[in-house]
Short mmCIF file of C-alpha atoms in Angstrom, two decimals:
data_model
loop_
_atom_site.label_atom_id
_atom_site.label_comp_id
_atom_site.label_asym_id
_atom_site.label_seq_id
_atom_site.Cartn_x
_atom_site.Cartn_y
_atom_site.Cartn_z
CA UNK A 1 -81.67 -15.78 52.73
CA UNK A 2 -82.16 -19.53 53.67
CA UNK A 3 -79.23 -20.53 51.36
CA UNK A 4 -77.22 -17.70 53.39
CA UNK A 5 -77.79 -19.51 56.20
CA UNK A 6 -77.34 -22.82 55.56
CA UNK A 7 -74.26 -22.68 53.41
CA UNK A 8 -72.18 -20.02 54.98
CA UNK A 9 -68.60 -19.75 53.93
CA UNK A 10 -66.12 -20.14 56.64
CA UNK A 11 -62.69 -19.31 56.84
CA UNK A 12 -60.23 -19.20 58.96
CA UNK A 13 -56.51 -17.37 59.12
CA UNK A 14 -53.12 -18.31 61.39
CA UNK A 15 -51.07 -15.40 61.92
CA UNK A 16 -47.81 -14.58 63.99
CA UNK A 17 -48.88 -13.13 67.45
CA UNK A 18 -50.30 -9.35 67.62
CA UNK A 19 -48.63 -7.74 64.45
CA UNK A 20 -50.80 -5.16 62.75
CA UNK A 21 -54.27 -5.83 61.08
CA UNK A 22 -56.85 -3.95 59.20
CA UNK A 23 -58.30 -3.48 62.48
CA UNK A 24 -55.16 -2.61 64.50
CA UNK A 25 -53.38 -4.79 66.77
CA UNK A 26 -54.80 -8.08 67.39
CA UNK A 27 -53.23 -10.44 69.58
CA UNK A 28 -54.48 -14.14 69.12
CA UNK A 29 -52.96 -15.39 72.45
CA UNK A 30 -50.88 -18.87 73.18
CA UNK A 31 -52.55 -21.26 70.87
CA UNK A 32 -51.15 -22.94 68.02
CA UNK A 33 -51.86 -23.41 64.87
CA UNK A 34 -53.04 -27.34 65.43
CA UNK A 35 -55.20 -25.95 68.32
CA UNK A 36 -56.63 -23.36 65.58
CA UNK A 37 -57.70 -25.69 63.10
CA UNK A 38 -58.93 -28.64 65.23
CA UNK A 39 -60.93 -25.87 67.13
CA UNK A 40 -61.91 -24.58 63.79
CA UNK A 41 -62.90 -28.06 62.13
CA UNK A 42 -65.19 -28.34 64.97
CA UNK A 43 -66.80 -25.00 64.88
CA UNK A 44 -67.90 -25.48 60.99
CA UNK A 45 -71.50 -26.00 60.25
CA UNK A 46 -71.46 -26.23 56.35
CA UNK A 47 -70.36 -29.38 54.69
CA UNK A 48 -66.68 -28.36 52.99
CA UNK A 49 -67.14 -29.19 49.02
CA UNK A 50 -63.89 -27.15 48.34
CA UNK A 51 -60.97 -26.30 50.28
CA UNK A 52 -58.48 -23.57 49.04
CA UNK A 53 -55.84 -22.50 51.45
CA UNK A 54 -52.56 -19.98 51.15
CA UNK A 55 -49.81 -20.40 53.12
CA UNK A 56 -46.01 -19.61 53.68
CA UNK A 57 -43.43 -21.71 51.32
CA UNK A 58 -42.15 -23.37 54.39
CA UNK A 59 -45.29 -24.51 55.51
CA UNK A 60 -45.80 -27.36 52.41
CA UNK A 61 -42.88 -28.85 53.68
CA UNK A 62 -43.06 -28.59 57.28
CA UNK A 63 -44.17 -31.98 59.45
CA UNK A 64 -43.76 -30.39 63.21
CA UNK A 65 -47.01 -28.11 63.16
CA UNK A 66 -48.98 -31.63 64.50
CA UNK A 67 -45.81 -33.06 66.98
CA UNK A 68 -47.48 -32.23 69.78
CA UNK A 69 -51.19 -33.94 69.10
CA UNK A 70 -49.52 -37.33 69.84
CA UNK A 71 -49.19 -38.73 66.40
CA UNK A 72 -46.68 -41.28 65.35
CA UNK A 73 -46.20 -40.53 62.07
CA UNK A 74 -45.65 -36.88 61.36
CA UNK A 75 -48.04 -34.88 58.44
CA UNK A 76 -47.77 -31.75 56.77
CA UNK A 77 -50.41 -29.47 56.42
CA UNK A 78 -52.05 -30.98 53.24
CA UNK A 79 -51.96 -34.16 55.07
CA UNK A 80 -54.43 -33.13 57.84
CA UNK A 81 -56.58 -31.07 55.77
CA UNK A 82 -57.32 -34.76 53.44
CA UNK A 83 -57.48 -36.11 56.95
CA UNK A 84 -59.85 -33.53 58.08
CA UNK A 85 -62.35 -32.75 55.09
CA UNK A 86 -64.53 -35.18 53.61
CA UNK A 87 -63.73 -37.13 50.35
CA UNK A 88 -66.34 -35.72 48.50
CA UNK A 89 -64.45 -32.23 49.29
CA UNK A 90 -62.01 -31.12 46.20
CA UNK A 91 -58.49 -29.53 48.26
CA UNK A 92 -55.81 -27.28 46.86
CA UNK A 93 -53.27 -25.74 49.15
CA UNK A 94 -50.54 -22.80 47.66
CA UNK A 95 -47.56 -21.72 49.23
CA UNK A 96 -45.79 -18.64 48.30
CA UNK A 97 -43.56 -15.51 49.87
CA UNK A 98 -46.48 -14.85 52.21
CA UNK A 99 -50.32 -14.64 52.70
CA UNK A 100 -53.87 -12.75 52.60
CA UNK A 101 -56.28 -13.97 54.73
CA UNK A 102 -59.96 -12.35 56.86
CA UNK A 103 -60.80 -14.43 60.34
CA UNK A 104 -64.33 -15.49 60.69
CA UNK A 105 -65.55 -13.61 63.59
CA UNK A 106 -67.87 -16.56 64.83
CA UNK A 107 -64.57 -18.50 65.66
CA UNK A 108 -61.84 -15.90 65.84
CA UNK A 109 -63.72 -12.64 66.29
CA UNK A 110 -62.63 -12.84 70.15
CA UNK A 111 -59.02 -12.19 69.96
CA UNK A 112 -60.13 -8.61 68.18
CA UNK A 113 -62.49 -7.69 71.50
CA UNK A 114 -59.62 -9.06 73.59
CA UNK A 115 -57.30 -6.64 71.81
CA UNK A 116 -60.41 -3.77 72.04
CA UNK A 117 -60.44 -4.56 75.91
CA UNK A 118 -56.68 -4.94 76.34
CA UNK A 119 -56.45 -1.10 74.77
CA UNK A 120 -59.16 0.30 76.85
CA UNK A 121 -57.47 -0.79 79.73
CA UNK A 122 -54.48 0.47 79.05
CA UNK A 123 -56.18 3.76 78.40
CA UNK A 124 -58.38 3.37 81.63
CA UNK A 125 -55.17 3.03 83.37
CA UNK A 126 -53.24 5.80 82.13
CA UNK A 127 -55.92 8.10 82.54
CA UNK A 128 -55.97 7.22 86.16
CA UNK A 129 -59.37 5.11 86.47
CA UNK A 130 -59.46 1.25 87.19
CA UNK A 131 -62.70 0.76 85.90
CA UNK A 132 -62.39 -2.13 83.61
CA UNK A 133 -66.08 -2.13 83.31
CA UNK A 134 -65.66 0.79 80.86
CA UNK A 135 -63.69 -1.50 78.45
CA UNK A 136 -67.65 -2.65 77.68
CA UNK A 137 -70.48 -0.23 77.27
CA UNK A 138 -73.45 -1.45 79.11
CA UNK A 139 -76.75 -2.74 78.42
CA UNK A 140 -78.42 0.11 78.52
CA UNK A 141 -76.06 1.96 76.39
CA UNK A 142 -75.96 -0.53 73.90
CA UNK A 143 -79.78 -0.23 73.82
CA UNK A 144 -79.26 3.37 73.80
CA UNK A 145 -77.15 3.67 70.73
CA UNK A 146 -79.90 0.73 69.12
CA UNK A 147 -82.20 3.45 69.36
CA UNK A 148 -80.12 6.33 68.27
CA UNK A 149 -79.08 4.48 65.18
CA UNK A 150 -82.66 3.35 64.14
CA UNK A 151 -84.00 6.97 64.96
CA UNK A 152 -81.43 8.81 62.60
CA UNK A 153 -82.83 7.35 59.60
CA UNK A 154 -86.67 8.30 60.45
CA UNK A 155 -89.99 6.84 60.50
CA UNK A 156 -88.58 2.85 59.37
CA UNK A 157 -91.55 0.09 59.22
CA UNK A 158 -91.20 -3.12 60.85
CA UNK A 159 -89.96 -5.02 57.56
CA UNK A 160 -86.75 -2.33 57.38
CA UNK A 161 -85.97 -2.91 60.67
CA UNK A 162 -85.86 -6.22 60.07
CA UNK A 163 -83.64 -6.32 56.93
CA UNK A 164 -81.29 -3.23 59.03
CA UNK A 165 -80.88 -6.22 62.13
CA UNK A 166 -80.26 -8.93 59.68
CA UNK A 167 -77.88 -7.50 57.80
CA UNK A 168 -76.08 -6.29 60.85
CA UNK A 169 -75.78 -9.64 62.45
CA UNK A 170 -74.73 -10.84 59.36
CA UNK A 171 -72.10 -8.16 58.99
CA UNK A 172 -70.38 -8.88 62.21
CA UNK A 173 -69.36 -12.48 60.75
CA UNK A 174 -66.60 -11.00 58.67
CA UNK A 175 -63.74 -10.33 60.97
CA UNK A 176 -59.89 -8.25 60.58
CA UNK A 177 -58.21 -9.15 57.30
CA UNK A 178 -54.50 -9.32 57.48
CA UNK A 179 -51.39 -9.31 55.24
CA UNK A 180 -48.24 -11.64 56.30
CA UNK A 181 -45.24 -10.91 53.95
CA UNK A 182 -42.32 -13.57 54.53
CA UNK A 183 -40.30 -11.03 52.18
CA UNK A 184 -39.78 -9.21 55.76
CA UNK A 185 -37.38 -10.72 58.67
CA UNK A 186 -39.31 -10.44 61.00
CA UNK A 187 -41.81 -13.00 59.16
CA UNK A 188 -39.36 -15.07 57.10
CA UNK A 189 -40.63 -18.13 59.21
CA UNK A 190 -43.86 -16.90 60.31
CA UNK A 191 -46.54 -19.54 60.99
CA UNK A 192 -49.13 -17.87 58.35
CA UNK A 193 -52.11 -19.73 56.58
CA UNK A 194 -55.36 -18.86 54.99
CA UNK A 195 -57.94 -20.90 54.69
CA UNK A 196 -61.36 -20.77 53.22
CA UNK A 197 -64.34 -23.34 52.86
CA UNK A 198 -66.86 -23.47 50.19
CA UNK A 199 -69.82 -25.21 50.63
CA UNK A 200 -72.05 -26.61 47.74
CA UNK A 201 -74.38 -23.50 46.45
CA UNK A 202 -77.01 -24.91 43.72
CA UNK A 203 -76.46 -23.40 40.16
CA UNK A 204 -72.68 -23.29 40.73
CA UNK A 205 -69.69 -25.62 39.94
CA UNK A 206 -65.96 -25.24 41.20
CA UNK A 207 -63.36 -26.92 39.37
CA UNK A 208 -60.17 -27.26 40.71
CA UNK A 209 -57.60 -28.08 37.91
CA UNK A 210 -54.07 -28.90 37.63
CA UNK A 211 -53.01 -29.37 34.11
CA UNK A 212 -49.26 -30.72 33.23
CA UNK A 213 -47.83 -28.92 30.06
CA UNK A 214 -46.29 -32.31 29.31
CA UNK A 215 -48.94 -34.09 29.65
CA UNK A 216 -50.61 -31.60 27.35
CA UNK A 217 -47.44 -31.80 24.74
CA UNK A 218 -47.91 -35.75 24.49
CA UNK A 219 -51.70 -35.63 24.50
CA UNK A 220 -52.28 -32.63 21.85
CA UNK A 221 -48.92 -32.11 19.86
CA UNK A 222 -47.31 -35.67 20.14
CA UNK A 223 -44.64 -34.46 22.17
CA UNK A 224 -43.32 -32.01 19.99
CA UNK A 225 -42.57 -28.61 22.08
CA UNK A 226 -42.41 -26.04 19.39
CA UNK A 227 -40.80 -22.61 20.21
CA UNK A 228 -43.34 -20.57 18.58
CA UNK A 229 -46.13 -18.85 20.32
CA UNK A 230 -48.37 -21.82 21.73
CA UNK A 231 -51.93 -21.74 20.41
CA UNK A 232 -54.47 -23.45 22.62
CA UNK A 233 -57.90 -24.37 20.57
CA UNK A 234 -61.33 -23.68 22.60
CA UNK A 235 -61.72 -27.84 21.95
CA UNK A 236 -58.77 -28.56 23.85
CA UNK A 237 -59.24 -26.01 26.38
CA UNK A 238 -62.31 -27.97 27.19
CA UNK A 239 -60.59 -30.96 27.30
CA UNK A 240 -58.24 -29.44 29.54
CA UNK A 241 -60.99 -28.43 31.80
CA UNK A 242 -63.61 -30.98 31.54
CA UNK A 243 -65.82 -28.39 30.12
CA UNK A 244 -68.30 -28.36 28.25
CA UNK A 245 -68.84 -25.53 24.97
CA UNK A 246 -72.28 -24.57 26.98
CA UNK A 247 -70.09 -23.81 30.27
CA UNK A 248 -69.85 -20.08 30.84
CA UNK A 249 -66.90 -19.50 32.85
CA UNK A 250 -67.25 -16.63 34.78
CA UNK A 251 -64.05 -16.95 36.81
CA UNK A 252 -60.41 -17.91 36.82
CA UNK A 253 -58.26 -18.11 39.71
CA UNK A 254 -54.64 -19.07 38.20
CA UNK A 255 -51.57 -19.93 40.01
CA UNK A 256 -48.21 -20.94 38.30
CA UNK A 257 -44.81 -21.53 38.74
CA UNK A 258 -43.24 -19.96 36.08
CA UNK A 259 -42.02 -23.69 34.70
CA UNK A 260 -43.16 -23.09 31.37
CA UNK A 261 -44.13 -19.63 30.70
CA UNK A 262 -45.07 -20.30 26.84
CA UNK A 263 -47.52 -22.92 28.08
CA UNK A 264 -49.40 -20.65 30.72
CA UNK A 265 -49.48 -17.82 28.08
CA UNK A 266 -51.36 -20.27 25.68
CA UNK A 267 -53.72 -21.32 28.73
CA UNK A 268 -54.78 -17.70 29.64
CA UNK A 269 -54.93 -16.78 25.79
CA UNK A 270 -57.41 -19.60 25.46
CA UNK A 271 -59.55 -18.44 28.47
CA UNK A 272 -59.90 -15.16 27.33
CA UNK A 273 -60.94 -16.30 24.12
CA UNK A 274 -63.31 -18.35 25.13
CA UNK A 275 -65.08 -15.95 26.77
CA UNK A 276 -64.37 -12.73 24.16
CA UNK A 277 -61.84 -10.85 27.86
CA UNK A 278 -65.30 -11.00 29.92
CA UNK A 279 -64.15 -13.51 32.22
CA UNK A 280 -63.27 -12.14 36.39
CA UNK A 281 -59.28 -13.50 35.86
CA UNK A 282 -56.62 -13.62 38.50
CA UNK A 283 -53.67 -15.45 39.84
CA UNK A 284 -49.99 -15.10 39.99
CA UNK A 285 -47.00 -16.81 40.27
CA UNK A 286 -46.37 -19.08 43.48
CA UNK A 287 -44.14 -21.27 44.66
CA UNK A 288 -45.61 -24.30 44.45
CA UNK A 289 -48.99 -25.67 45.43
CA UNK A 290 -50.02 -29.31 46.46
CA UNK A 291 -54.03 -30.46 45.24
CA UNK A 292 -56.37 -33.47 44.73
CA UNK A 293 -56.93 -36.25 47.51
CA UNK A 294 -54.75 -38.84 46.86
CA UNK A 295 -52.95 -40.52 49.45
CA UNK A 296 -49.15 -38.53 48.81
CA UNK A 297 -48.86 -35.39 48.62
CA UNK A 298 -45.65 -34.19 46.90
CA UNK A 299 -45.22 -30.23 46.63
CA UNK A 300 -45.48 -29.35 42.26
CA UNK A 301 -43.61 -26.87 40.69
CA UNK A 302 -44.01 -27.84 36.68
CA UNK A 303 -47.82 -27.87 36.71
CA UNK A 304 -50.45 -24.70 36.63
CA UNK A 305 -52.92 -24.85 39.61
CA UNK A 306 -56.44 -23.11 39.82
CA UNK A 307 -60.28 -22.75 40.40
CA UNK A 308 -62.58 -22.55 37.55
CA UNK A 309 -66.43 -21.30 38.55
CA UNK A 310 -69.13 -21.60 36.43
CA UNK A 311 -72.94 -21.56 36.45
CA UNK A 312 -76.09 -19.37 36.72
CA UNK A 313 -75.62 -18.88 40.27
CA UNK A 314 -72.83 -16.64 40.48
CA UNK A 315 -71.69 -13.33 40.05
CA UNK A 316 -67.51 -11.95 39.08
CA UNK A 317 -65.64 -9.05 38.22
CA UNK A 318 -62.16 -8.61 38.44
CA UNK A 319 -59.78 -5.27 38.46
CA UNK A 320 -56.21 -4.47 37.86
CA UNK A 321 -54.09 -2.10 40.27
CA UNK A 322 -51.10 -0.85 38.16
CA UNK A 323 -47.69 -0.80 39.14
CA UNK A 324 -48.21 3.15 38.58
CA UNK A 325 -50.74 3.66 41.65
CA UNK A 326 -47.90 4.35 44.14
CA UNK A 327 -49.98 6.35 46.04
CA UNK A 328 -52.40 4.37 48.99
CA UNK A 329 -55.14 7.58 48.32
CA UNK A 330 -55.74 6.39 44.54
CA UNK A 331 -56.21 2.78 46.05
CA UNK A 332 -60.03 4.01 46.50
CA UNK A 333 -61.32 4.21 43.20
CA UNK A 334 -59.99 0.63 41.62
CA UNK A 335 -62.39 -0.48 44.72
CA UNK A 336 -64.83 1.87 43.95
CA UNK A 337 -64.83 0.62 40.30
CA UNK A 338 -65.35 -3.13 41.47
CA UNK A 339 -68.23 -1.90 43.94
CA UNK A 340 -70.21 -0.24 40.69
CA UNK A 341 -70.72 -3.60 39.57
CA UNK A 342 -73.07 -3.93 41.59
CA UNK A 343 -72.63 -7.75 43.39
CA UNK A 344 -74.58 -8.70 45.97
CA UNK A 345 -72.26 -8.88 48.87
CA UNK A 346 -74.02 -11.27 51.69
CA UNK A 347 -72.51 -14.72 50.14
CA UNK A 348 -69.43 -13.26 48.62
CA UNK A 349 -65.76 -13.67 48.76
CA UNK A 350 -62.71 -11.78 47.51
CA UNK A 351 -59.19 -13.01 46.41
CA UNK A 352 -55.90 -10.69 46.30
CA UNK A 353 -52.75 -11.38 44.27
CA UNK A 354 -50.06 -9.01 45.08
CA UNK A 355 -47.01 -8.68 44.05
CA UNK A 356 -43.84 -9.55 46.92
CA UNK A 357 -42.37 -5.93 46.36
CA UNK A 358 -45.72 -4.08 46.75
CA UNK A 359 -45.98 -4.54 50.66
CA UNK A 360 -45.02 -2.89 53.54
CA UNK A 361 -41.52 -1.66 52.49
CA UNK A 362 -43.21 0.18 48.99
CA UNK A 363 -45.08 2.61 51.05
CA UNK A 364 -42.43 3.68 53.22
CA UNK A 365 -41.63 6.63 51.41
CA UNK A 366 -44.72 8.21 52.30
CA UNK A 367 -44.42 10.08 55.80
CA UNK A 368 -46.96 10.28 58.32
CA UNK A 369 -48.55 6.86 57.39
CA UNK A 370 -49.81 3.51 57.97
CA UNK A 371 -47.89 1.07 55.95
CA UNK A 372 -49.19 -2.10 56.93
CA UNK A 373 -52.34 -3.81 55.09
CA UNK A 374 -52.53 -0.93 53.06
CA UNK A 375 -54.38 -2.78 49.95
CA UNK A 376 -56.61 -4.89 52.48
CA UNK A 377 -57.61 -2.41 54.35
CA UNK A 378 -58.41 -0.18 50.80
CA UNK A 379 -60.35 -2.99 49.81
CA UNK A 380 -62.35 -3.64 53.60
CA UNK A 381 -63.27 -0.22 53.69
CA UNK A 382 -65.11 -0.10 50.48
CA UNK A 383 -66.26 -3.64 50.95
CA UNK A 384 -66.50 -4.62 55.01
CA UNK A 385 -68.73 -7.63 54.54
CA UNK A 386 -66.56 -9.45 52.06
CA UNK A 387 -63.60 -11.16 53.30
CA UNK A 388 -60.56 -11.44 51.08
CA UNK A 389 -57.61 -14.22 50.64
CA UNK A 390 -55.03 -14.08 48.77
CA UNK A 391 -50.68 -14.10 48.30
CA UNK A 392 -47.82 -12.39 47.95
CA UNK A 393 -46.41 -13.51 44.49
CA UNK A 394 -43.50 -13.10 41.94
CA UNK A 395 -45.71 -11.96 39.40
CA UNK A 396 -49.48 -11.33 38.87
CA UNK A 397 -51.88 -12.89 36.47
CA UNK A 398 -55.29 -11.00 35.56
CA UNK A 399 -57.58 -8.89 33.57
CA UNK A 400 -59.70 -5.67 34.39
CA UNK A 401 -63.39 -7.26 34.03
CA UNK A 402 -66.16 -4.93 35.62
CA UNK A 403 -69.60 -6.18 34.35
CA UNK A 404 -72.63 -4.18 35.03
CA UNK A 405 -75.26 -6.43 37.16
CA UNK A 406 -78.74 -6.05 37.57
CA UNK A 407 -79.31 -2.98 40.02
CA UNK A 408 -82.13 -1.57 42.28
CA UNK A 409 -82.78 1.53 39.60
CA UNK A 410 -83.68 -1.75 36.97
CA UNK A 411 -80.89 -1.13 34.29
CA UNK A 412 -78.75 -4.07 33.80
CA UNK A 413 -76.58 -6.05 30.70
CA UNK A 414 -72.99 -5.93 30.41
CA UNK A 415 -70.19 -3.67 29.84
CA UNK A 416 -68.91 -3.37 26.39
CA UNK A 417 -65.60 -5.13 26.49
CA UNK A 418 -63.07 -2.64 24.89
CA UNK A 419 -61.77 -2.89 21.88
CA UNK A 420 -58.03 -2.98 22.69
CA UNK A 421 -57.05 -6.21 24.42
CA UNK A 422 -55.45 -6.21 28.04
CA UNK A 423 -52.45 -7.62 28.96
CA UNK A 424 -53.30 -10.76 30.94
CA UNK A 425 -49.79 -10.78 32.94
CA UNK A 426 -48.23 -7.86 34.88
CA UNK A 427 -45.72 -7.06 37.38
CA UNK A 428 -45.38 -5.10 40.59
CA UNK A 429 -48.97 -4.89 40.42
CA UNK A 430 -52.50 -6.17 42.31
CA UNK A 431 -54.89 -8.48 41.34
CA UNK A 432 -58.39 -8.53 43.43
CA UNK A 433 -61.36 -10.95 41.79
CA UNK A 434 -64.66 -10.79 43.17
CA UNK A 435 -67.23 -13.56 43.71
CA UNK A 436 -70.71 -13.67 44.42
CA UNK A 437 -72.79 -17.03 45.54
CA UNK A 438 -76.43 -16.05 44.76
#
């Protein structure tokens, strides 16, 4: 509880103005998205140790988001983030055909009562009342409906009540989640980011890497590129990742460009390995991504990009949607499969790689529905405390991993891993990974 408090995740996503979210309609007003993050760098109370942001391609590239804060010298985004964060904070920014992201209600949790309001006037006034003080219940119904809700569940001592309020307050940090895909026209040049913050949590280490396949070539096979089937040793893969054989690697978060496809088979094949398939793995195939904190940042396309965790501290699973779930009512039980795992959900995080054809336009055959955020909004129902990031890819990278955690009835130890070996790379398909800081 005191870690949860002082090392709170924060987060923060730019979106084009009132287009559908998992909670409706949201309109975020007049600001822009240099207002949003100076307003957000000032709102943060945790130290940043890593920075992982998603945005639009155009966005790595683009130096007139800042024009109007007076500089002389005009910066892309990765360029104010280094300016922004501390150097003791490890950054890593991906751009790809368009973004995931879940607004921290503490900063941007207004624009979704705004929107609330904005409807119940509009209801108010077509019902023929002017009462705007009905857009807000009143104190004494709020206390009201306290009461109601504390009454349905019986006879509660003080300590339940206690946990019940905590965990509500905590709940209402986690805002709308939204999904901006620059596959439509309507969003080919939307200004769309993601952004989360992770602060330092004891017993857990983030490791961003970005590994060269040439550099590997000339360090491992003396710059011989063989066409055969590339076979990465465990030795090297811990060379690679400045681990150690004692590291248990619970997660992978992998994001490529497709520049040398036998290398990044090799890498995964070596993860996996490593940790006999029980490893939370996901990714997919971006456009390019820009990391470290050097002084020039130049947009890479021939590298692989990611986020190892490891540690004692923290929890993962990981599940595959197929390319055959066509249907948003079998959506539930891929989420209901990563809920029986059983991870704590106050400190935890969620990260979606989808593929760019499995958006809005793939659900459009089915009549009388909602076709936008159909996967986030799966996932928020069956988890609305965790938020979720993520992007719209060319191809997805990941493994079904669904470990069995300690539970309340006492039973615990993992899954048996099963005996055939998954496919590691997919297509037209949905990748969700789930954390959890303990």
């Amino acid at each position: 509880m005191i870690l949860a408090k002082r090392r709170p995740l924060h987060y923060l996503t730019i979106h084009p103005h009132c287009i559908p979210t998992t909670h409706g309609k949201v309109a975020i007003g007049e600001a822009s998205p240099a207002s949003l993050l100076e307003g957000f760098f000032m709102h943060i109370v945790s130290k940043p140790r890593y920075c992982l942001a998603f945005c639009n391609a155009n966005w790595l590239y683009r130096t007139d988001i800042f024009d109007h804060t007076g500089r002389t010298v005009p910066i892309t985004i990765t360029e104010y983030l280094h300016e922004r964060l501390p150097l003791s904070c490890d950054l890593g920014v991906v751009s790809a055909t368009g973004i995931i992201g879940t607004v921290e209600t503490a900063y941007q949790g207004h624009w979704l009562q705004c929107a609330r309001n904005m409807n119940q006037e509009i209801l108010n006034f077509l019902e023929g009342t002017d009462d705007t003080s009905q857009c807000k219940p009143s104190k004494r119904a709020r206390k009201e409906k306290a009461e109601e809700v504390v009454g349905a569940g019986g006879t509660w001592g003080t300590g339940e009540q206690a946990k019940i309020a905590a965990s509500e307050a905590w709940r209402s940090n986690v805002g709308y989640s939204i999904e901006v895909e620059q596959n439509s026209p309507a969003m080919a040049d939307a200004d769309a980011l993601s952004l989360i913050i992770i602060p330092h949590h004891p017993g857990v280490t983030v490791k961003f890497f970005d590994v060269s396949p040439q550099k590997f070539y000339s360090d491992f096979r003396g710059d011989r590129i063989s066409s055969n089937k590339l076979v990465i040793s465990e030795e090297e893969f811990n060379e690679l990742m400045s681990l150690s054989p004692c590291d248990r690697l619970a997660s992978l978060l992998l994001f490529d460009t497709c520049y040398d496809d036998n290398f990044t088979n090799g890498f995964v094949k070596a993860a996996l390995n490593r940790e006999d398939y029980k490893v939370a793995l996901g990714g997919g195939v971006a456009d390019a991504f820009q990391s470290g904190r050097t002084s020039k940042f130049i947009p890479t396309t021939d590298h692989i990009f990611g986020m190892a965790v490891t540690g004692p501290n923290i929890m993962a699973a990981s599940v595959v949607i197929p390319a055959s779930v066509d249907n948003p009512r079998h959506l539930g039980r891929y989420m209901l499969r990563l809920k029986s795992c059983g991870l704590p959900e106050k400190q935890s995080v969620a990260f979606m790689f989808t593929c760019c054809g499995r958006g809005y336009g793939s659900w459009l055959p089915i009549p009388k529905f909602s076709y936008e955020n159909v996967e986030s909004k799966a996932f928020r129902k069956t988890f609305p405390n965790t938020p979720i990031f993520g992007f719209f890819g060319r191809g997805e990278i990941g493994i079904t991993h669904l470990p069995k955690f300690p539970s309340t009835d006492g039973s615990a130890g993992e899954r048996a891993a099963p005996k055939k070996r998954r496919k590691a790379f997919h297509q037209y398909s949905t990748i969700i990974v789930l954390l959890s800081f303990l």
